[in-house]
Short mmCIF file of C-alpha atoms in Angstrom, two decimals:
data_model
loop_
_atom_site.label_atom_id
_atom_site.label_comp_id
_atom_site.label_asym_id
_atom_site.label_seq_id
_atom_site.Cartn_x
_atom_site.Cartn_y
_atom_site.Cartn_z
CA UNK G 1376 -44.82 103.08 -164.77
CA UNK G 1377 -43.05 103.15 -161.68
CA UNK G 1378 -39.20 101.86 -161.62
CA UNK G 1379 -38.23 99.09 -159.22
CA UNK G 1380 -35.40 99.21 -157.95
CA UNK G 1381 -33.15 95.93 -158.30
CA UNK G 1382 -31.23 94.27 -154.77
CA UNK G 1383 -28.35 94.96 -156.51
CA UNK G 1384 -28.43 98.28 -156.65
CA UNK G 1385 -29.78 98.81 -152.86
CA UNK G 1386 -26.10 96.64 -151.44
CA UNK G 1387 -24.19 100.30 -151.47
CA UNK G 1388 -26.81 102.34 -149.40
CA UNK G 1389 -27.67 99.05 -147.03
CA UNK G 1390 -23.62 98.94 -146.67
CA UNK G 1391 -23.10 102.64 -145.82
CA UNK G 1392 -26.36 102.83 -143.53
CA UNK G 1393 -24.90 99.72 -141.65
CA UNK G 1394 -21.14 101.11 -141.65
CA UNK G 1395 -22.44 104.52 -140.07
CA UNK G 1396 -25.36 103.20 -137.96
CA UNK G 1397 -22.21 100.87 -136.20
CA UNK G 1398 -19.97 103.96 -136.22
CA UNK G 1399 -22.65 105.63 -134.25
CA UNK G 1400 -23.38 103.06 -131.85
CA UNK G 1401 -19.20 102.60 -131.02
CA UNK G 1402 -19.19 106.75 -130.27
CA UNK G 1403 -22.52 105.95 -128.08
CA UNK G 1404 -20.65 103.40 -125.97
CA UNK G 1405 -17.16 105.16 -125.55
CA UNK G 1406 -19.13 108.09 -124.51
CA UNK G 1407 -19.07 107.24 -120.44
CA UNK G 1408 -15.47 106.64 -120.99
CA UNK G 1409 -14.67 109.76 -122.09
CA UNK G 1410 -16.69 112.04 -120.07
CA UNK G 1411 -15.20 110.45 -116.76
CA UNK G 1412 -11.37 111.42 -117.91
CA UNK G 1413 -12.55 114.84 -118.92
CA UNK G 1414 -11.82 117.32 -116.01
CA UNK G 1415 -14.61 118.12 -113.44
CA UNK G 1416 -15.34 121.55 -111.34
CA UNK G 1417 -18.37 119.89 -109.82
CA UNK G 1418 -17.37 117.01 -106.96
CA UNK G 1419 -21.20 116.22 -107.99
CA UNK G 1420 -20.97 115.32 -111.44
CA UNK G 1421 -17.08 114.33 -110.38
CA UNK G 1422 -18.42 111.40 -108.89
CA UNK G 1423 -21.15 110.43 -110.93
CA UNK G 1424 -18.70 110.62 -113.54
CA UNK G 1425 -15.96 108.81 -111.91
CA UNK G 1426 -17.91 106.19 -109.52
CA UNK G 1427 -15.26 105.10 -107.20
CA UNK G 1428 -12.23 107.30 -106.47
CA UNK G 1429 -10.53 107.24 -102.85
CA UNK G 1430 -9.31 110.71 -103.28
CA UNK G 1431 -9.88 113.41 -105.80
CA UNK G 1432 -7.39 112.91 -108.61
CA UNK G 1433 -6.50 115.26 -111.88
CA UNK G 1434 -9.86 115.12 -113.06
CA UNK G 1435 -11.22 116.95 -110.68
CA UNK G 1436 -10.02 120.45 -110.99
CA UNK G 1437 -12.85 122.16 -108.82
CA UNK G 1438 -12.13 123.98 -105.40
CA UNK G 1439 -10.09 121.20 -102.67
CA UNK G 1440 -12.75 121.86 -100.44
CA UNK G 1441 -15.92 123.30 -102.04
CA UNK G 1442 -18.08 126.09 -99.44
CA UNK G 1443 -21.20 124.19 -99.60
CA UNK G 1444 -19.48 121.27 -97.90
CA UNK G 1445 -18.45 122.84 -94.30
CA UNK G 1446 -21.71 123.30 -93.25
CA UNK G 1447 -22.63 119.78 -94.53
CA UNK G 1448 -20.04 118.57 -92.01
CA UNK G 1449 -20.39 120.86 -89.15
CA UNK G 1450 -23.54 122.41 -86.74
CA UNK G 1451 -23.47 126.38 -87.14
CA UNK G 1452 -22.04 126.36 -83.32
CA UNK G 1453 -19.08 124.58 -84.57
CA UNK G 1454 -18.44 126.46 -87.88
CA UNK G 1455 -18.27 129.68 -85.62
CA UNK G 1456 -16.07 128.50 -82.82
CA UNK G 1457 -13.53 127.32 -85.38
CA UNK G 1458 -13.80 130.80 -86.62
CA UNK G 1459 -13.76 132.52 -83.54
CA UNK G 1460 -10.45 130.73 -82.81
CA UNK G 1461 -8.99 131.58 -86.64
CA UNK G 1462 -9.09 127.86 -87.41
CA UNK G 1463 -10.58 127.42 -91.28
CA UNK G 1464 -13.14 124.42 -90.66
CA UNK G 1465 -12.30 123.34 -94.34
CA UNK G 1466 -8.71 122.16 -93.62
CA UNK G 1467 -9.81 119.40 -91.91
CA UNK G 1468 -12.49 117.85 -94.85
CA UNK G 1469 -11.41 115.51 -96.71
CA UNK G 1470 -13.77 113.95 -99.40
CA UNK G 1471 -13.87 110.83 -101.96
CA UNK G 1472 -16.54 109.10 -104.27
CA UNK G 1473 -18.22 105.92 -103.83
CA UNK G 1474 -20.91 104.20 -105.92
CA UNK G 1475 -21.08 107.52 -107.43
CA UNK G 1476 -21.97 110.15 -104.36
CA UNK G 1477 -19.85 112.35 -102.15
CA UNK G 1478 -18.41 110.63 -98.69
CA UNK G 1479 -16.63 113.51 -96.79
CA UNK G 1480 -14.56 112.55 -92.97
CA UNK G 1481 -13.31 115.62 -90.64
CA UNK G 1482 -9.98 114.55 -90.21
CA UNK G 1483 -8.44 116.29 -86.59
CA UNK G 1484 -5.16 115.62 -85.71
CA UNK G 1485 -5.00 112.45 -86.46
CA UNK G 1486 -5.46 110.02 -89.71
CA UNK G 1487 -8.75 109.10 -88.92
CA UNK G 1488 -10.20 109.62 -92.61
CA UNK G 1489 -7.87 106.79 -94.19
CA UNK G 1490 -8.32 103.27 -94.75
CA UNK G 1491 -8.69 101.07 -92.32
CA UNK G 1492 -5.83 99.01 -90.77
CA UNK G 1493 -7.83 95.87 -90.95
CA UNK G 1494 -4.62 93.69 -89.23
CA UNK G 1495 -6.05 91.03 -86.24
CA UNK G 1496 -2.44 90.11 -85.76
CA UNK G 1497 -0.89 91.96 -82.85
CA UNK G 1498 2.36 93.73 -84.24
CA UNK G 1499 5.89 93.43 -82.33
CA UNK G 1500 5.41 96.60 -80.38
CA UNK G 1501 2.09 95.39 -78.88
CA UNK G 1502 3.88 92.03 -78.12
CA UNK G 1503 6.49 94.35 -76.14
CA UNK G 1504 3.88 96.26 -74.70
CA UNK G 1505 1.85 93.22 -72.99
CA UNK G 1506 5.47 91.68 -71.88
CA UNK G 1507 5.90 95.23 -69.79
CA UNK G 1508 2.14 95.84 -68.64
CA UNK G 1509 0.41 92.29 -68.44
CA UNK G 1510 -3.20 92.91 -68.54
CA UNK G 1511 -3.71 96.21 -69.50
CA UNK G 1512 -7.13 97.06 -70.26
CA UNK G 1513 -5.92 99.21 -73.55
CA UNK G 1514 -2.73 98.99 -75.70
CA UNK G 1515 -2.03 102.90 -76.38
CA UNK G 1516 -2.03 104.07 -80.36
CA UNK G 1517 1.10 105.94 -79.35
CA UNK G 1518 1.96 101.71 -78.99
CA UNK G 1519 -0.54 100.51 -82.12
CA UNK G 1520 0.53 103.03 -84.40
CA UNK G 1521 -2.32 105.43 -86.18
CA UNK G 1522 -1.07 105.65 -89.44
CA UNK G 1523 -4.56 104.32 -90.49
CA UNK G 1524 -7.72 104.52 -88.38
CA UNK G 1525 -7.86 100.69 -86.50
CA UNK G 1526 -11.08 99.06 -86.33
CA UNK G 1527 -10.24 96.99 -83.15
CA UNK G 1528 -9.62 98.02 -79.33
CA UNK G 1529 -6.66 95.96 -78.20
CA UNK G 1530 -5.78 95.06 -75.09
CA UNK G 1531 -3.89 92.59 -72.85
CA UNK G 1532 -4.80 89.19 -71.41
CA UNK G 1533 -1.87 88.46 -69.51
CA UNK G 1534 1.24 89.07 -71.63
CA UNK G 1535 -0.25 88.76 -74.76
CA UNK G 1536 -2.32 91.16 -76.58
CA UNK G 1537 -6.09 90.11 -77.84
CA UNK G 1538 -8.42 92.51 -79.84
CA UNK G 1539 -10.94 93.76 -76.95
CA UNK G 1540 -13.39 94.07 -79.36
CA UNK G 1541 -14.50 95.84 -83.22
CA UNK G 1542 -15.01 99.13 -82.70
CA UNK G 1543 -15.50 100.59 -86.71
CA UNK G 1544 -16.98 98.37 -89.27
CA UNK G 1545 -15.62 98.74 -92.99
CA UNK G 1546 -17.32 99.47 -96.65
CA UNK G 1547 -16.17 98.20 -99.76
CA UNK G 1548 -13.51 100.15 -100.23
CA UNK G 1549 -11.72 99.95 -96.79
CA UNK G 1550 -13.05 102.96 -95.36
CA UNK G 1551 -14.28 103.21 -92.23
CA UNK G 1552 -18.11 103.82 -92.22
CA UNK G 1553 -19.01 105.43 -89.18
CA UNK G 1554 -16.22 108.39 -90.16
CA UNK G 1555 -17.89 108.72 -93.74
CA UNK G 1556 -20.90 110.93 -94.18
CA UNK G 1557 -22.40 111.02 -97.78
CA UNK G 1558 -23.24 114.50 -98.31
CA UNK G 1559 -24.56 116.56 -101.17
CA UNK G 1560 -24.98 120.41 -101.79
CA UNK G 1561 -28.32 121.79 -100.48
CA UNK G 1562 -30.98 122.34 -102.88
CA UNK G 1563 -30.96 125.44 -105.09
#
């Protein structure tokens, strides 16, 4: 005759099932966690790891400026008259994540890659400027400053400096969008 087995005796295995089975589903969901502070070679899975990062930080460990992304950036005529004049075409690339995909700016001489200096109040120096050049059609950035790419034209309406109009609109993270490409690698 077959032995049944009592309730009693089934609480130990029920408990240990349940204690691992929880155990389990814990290591599931600290997974994502950990795989985003592990380092990265890849600025692909970088981002997809890390979602939003305005630079790359220590967990990236990859090249600063991997090959694949020059050519992502600039036409073949441009890559080659860099060259031509023994100017790298990477040094001016300058990459982040957002929502989990690769944005990449070509920075020139200037800061144009940063966030945006989203200020509509004129700053002393453009007060200064207007008092010495009443209605002039542009306040300088020698004048504005370009620490940070500005997303307004300023200029003067009388003495006093008025924003012109918007010249760069801004994504979630303060960037300006029209500098930010997303890019990817080709396909293999």
């Amino acid at each position: 005759m077959p032995s049944v087995v009592s309730l009693e005796a089934m609480k130990v295995p029920i408990f240990i099932f349940s204690v691992l089975a929880g155990f389990a589903l814990f290591l599931q969901c600290l997974a994502p966690a950990q795989a985003a502070d592990a380092p990265f070679t890849d600025p692909v899975a970088y981002c997809q790891g890390v979602g939003n990062v305005d630079a790359p930080d220590a967990r990236y460990t990859g090249p600063a400026v991997p090959d694949w992304m020059v050519p992502a950036l600039y036409s073949k005529e441009e890559i080659k008259a860099q060259k031509s004049a023994k100017v790298d075409p990477a040094r001016a690339v300058v990459w982040r994540c957002m929502g989990g995909k690769i944005r990449a700016c070509v920075q020139g001489n200037s800061p144009i890659c940063g966030k945006a200096n989203q200020e509509m109040k004129p700053t002393t120096s453009m007060r200064e400027f207007c008092s010495g050049q009443p209605n002039a059609e542009v306040i300088p950035l020698s004048v504005i400053g370009h620490e940070n790419p500005m997303i307004y034209d300023w200029t003067c309406k009388g003495k006093k400096p008025v924003i012109a109009r918007q010249i760069f609109t801004v994504d979630a993270r303060g960037f300006p969008v029209e500098l930010w490409k997303e890019i990817a690698p080709p396909p293999k």
